[in-house]
Coordinates of C-alpha atoms and ligand atoms in Angstrom, one line a residue:
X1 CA 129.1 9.5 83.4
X2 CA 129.6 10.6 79.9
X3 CA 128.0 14.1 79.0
X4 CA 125.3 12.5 76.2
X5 CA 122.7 14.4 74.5
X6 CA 119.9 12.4 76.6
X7 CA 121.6 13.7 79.8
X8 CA 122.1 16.8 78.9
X9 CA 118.4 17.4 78.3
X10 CA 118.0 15.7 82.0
X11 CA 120.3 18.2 83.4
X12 CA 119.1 21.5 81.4
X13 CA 115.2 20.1 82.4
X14 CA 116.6 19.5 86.0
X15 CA 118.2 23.1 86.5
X16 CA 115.3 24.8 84.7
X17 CA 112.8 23.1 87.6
X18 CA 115.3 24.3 89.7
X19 CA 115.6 28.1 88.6
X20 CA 111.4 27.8 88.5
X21 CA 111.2 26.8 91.5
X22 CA 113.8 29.1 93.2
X23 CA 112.1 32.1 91.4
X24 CA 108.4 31.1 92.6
X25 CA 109.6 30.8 95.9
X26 CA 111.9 33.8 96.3
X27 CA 109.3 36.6 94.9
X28 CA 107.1 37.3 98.1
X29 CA 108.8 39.8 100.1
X30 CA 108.6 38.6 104.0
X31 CA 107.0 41.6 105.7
X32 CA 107.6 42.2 109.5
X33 CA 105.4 44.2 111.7
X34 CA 106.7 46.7 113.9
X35 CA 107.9 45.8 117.4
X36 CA 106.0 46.3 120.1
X37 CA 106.8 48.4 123.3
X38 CA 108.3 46.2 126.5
X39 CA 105.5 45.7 128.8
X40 CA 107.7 47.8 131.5
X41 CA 109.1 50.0 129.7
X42 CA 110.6 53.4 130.4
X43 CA 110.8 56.6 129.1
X44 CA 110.3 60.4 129.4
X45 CA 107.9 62.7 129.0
X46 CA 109.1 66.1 128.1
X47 CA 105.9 68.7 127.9
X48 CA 107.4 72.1 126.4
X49 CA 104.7 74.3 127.9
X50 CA 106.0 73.2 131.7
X51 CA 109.5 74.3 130.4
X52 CA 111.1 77.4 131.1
X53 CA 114.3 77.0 129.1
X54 CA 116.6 77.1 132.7
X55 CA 118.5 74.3 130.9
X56 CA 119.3 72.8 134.2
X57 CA 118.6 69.4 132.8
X58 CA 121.4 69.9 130.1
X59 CA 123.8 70.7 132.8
X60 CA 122.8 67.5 135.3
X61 CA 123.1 65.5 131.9
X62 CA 126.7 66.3 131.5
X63 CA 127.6 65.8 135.0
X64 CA 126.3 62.6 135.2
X65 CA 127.2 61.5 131.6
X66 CA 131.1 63.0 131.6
X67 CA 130.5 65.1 128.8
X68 CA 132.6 68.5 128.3
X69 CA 131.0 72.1 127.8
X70 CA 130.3 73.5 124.7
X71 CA 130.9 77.1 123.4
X72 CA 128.9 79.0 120.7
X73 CA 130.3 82.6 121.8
X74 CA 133.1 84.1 121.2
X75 CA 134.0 84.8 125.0
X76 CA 132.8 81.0 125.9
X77 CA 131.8 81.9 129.7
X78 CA 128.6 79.3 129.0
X79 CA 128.0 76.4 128.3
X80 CA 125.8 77.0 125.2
X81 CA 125.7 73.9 123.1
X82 CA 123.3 74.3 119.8
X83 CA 122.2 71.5 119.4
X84 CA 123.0 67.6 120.3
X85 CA 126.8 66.4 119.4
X86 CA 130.0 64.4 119.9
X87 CA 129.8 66.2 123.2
X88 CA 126.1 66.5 123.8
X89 CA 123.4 64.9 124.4
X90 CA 120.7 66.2 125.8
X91 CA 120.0 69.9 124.6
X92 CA 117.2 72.5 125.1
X93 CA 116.2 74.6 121.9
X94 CA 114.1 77.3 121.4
X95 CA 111.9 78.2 118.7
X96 CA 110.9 82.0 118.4
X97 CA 108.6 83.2 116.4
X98 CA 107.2 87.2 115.0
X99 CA 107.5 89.2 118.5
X100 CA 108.2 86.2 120.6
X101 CA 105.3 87.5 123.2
X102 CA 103.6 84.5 124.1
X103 CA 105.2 81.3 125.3
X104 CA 103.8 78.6 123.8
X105 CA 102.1 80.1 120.7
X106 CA 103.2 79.3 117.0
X107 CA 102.1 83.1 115.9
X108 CA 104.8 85.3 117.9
X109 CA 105.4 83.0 120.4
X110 CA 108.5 81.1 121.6
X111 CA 108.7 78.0 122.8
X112 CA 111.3 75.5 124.5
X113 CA 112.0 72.0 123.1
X114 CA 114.5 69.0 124.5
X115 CA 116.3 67.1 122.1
X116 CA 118.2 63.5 122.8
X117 CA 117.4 60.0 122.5
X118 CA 114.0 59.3 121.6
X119 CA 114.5 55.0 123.0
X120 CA 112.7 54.0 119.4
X121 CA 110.0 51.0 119.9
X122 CA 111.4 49.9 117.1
X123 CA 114.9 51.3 116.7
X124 CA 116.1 51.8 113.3
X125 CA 120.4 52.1 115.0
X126 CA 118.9 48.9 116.8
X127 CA 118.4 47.5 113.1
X128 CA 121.1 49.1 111.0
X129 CA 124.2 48.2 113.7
X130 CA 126.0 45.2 112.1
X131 CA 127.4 43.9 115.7
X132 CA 125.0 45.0 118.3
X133 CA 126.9 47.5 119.7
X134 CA 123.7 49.0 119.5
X135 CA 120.9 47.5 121.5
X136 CA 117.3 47.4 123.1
X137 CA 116.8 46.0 126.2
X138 CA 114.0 43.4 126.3
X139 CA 112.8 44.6 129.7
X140 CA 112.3 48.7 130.3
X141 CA 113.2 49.3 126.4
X142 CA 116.5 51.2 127.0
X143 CA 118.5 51.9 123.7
X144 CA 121.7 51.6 124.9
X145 CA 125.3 51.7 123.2
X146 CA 128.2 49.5 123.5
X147 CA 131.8 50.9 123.3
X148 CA 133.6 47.5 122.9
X149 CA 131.8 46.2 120.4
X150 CA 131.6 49.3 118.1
X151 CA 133.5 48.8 114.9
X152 CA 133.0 52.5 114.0
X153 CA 131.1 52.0 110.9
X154 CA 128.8 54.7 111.7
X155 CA 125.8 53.1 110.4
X156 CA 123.8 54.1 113.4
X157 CA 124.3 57.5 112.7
X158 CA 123.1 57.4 109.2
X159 CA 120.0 54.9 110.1
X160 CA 118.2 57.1 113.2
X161 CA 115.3 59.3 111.8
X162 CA 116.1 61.6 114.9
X163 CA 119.6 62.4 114.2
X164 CA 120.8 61.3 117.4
X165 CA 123.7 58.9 117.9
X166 CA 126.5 61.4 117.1
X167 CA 130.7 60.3 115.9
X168 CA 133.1 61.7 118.3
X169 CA 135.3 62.7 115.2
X170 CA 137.6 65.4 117.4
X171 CA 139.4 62.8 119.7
X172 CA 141.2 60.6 119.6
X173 CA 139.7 57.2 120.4
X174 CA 136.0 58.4 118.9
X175 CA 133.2 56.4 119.9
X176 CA 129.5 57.1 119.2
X177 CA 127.4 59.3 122.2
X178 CA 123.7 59.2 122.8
X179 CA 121.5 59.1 125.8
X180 CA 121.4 56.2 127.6
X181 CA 118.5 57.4 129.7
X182 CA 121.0 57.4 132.7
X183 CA 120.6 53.5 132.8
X184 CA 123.9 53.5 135.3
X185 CA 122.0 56.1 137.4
X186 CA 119.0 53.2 136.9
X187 CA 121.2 50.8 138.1
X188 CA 121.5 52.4 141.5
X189 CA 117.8 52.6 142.1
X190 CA 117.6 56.4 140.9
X191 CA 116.1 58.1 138.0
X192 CA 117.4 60.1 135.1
X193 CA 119.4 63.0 136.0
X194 CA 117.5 65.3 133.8
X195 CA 114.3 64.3 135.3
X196 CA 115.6 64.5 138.5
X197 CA 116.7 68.2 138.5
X198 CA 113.9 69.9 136.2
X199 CA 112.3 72.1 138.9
X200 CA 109.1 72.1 137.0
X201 CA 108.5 67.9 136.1
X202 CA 109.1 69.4 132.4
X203 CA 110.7 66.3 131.7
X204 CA 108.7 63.6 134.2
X205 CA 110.4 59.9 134.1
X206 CA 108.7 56.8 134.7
X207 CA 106.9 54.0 132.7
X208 CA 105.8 54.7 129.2
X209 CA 102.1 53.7 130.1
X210 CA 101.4 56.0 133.2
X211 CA 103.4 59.0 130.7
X212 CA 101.2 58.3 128.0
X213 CA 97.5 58.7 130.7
X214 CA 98.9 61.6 131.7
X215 CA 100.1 62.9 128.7
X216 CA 96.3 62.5 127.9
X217 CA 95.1 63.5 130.8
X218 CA 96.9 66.9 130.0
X219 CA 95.6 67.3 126.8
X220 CA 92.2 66.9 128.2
X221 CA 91.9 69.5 130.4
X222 CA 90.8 72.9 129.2
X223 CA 93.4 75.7 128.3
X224 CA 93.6 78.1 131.1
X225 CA 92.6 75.8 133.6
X226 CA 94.8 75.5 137.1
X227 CA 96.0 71.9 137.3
X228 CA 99.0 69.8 139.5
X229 CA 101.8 68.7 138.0
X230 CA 104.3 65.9 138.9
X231 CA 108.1 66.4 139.0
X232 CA 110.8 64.0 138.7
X233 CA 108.6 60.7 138.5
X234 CA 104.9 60.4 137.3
X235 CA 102.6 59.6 139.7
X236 CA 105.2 61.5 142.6
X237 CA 103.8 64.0 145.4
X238 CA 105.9 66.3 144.6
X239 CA 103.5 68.6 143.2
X240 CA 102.8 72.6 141.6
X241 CA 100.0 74.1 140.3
X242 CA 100.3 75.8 137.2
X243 CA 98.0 76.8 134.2
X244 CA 97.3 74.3 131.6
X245 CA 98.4 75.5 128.1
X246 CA 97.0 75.0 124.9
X247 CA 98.4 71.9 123.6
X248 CA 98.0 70.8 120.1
X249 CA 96.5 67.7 119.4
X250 CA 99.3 65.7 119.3
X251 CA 101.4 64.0 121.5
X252 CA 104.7 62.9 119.4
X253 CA 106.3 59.9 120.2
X254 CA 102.9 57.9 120.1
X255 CA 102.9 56.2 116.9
X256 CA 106.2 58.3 115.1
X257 CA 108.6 54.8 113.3
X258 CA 106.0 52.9 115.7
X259 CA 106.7 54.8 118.5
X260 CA 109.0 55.9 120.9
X261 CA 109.7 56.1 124.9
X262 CA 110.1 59.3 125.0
X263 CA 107.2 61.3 124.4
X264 CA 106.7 65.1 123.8
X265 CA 103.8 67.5 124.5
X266 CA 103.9 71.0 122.9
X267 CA 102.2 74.4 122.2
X268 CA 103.4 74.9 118.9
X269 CA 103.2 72.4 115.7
X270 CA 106.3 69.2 116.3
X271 CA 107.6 70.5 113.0
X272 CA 108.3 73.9 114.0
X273 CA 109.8 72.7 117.3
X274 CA 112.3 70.7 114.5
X275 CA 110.9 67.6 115.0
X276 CA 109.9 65.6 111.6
X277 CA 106.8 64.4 110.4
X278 CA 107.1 60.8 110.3
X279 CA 105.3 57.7 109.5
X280 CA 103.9 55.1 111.5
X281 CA 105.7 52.4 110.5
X282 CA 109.5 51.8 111.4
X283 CA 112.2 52.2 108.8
X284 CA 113.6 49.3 111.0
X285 CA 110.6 47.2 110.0
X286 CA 110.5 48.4 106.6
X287 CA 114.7 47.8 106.2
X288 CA 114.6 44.6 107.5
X289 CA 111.6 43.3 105.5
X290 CA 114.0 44.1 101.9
X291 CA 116.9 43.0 103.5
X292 CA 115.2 39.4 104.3
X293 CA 113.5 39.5 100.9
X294 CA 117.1 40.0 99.0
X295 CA 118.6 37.4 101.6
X296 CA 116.1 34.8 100.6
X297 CA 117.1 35.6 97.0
X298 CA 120.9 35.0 97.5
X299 CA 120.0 32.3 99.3
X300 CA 117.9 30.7 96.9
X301 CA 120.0 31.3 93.7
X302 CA 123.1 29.6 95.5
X303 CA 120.8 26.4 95.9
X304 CA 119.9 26.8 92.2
X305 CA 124.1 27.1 91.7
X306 CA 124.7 24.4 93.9
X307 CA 122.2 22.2 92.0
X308 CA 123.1 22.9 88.8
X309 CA 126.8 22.4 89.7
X310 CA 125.9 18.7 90.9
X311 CA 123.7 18.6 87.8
X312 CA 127.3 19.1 85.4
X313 CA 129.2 17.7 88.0
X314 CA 127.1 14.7 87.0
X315 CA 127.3 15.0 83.6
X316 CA 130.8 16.0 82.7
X317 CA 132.3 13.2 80.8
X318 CA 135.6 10.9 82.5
X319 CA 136.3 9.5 79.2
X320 CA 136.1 11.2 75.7
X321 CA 133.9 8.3 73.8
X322 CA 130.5 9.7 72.6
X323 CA 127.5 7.3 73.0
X324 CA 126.3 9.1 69.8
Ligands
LIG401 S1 115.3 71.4 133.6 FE1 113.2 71.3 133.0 S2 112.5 73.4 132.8 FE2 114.7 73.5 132.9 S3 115.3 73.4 130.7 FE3 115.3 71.3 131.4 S4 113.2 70.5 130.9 FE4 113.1 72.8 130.8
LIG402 S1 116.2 58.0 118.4 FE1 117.7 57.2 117.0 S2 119.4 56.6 118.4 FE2 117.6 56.8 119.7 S3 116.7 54.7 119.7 FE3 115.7 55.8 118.0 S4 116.9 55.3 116.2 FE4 118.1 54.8 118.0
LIG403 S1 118.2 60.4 130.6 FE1 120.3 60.9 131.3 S2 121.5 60.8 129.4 FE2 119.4 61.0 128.8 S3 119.1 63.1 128.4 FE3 118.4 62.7 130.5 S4 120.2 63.1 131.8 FE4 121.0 62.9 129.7

């Protein structure tokens, strides 16, 4: 078909519908919602007034996760990690205060606090990891990681709000590490190994929902009060008696990036204990909502390419007469 000036005006009217149309259609963003938690999921719940900073979780977590000791003193007779790493992954902090006196207490206190994976409702490594080495199980919720599929882009690292997946960049053959909330030990009909071995149900295992009543039930009870407390599993017999702290009003975990499985009761203000302030909703959700946005508009301007390359295609002339 010859390129005349009657078919060109077709063809610029044609791609200009086009164009319209494509930009009409591509400007609503397509919001998601955050995900929702697993009916059976699992999780933790770590209260930092039961702990007493013995640390024998961080030890059963390396035993039954192969990871090697870490040394923050010069004669490096402990095992003394500082915080989570390429070789930890579960650590107990402490935050200390004034005078340090009273356990529990913001104002010259101290106070004890477990850091690892927090198995996000909505996990933002989940999102960010480009081959699903990182994933959520559909069942009890458990972020887990995939050796063989990680293409070391570190993506993970950068995406968690928690600063948790950690790059093994001293050996070798690095790989990402992060709790796995024992999912082998799982496997075998047993719980978490630091859940297992807290002697005071400090960190209590079990399903997120019975956590979460008793997590409230704690926070009901009036300071000073002598109450039982589960180890190992909520819900187990295996019980103490101990005084019930003076919680704050908060139980993190609950709605943090649309909340997480593991949830944390404490004495002294999340932020303090180095735990951000976060919003509700997941950056996961948030991500994911621009990335479809800007994925319906490439997708959109390569239909308006391809139609206005079958729009010339059309018009560009075989022959080099002129009609006018
Ligand atoms: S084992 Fe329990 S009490 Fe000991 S440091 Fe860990 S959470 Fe705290
Ligand atoms: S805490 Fe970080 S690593 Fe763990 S599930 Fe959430 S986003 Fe992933
Ligand atoms: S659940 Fe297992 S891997 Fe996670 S912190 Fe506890 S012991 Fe370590």
């Amino acid at each position: 078909m010859a390129l005349t000036r009657r078919n060109f005006i077709k063809g610029a009217v044609a791609g200009g519908a086009v164009v319209a149309g494509a930009t009409a259609v591509s400007t609503p963003a397509c919001a998601r919602e955050n995900k929702t938690m697993p009916p059976m999921a699992v999780g933790l719940l770590y209260d930092s007034t039961l702990c007493v900073g013995c640390k024998a979780c961080v030890k059963a977590c390396r035993d039954n996760n192969d990871t090697q000791p870490e040394f923050s003193t010069e004669e490096k007779l402990w095992d003394t990690p500082l915080d989570i790493s390429g070789r930890t992954i579960n650590v107990i902090k402490m935050y200390a205060e004034g005078t340090s006196d009273h356990k529990d207490q913001e104002r010259n206190g101290f106070a004890f606090i477990k850091k690892s994976c927090m198995h996000c409702v909505d996990p933002s490594c989940v999102s960010a990891c480009p081959v699903q080495a990182m994933r959520k199980n559909p069942e009890s919720g458990i972020v887990s990681y995939e050796p063989a599929d990680c293409i070391g882009c570190r993506y993970c690292v950068a995406a968690c709000p928690f600063g948790v997946p950690q790059f093994q960049y001293d050996t070798a053959t690095p790989r990402i590490i992060k709790c796995q909330l024992c999912r082998h030990r799982q496997a075998e009909g047993k719980i978490p190994a630091c859940a297992e071995v807290c002697p005071t149900g400090a960190t209590l295992f079990g399903p997120v929902t019975a956590l979460k009543e008793e997590a409230d039930r704690r926070r009901a009870l009036p300071s000073e009060s002598v109450t039982t407390f589960a180890r190992k599993t909520v819900g187990s017999t295996d019980l103490h008696e101990k005084k019930v702290a003076n919680y704050i009003p908060h139980i993190y975990g609950e709605r943090e990036m649309g909340g997480t499985q593991m949830l944390l009761l404490a004495g002294v203000p999340f932020e303090k204990l180095g735990y951000p302030a976060l919003r509700d909703r997941s950056y996961a959700a948030s991500s994911e909502t621009i990335q479809h946005t800007l994925y319906g508009g490439m997708i959109l301007p390569a239909a308006v390419l391809g139609g206005l390359v079958y729009v010339a295609k059309k018009n560009v002339p075989n022959h080099h007469s002129e009609e006018d």
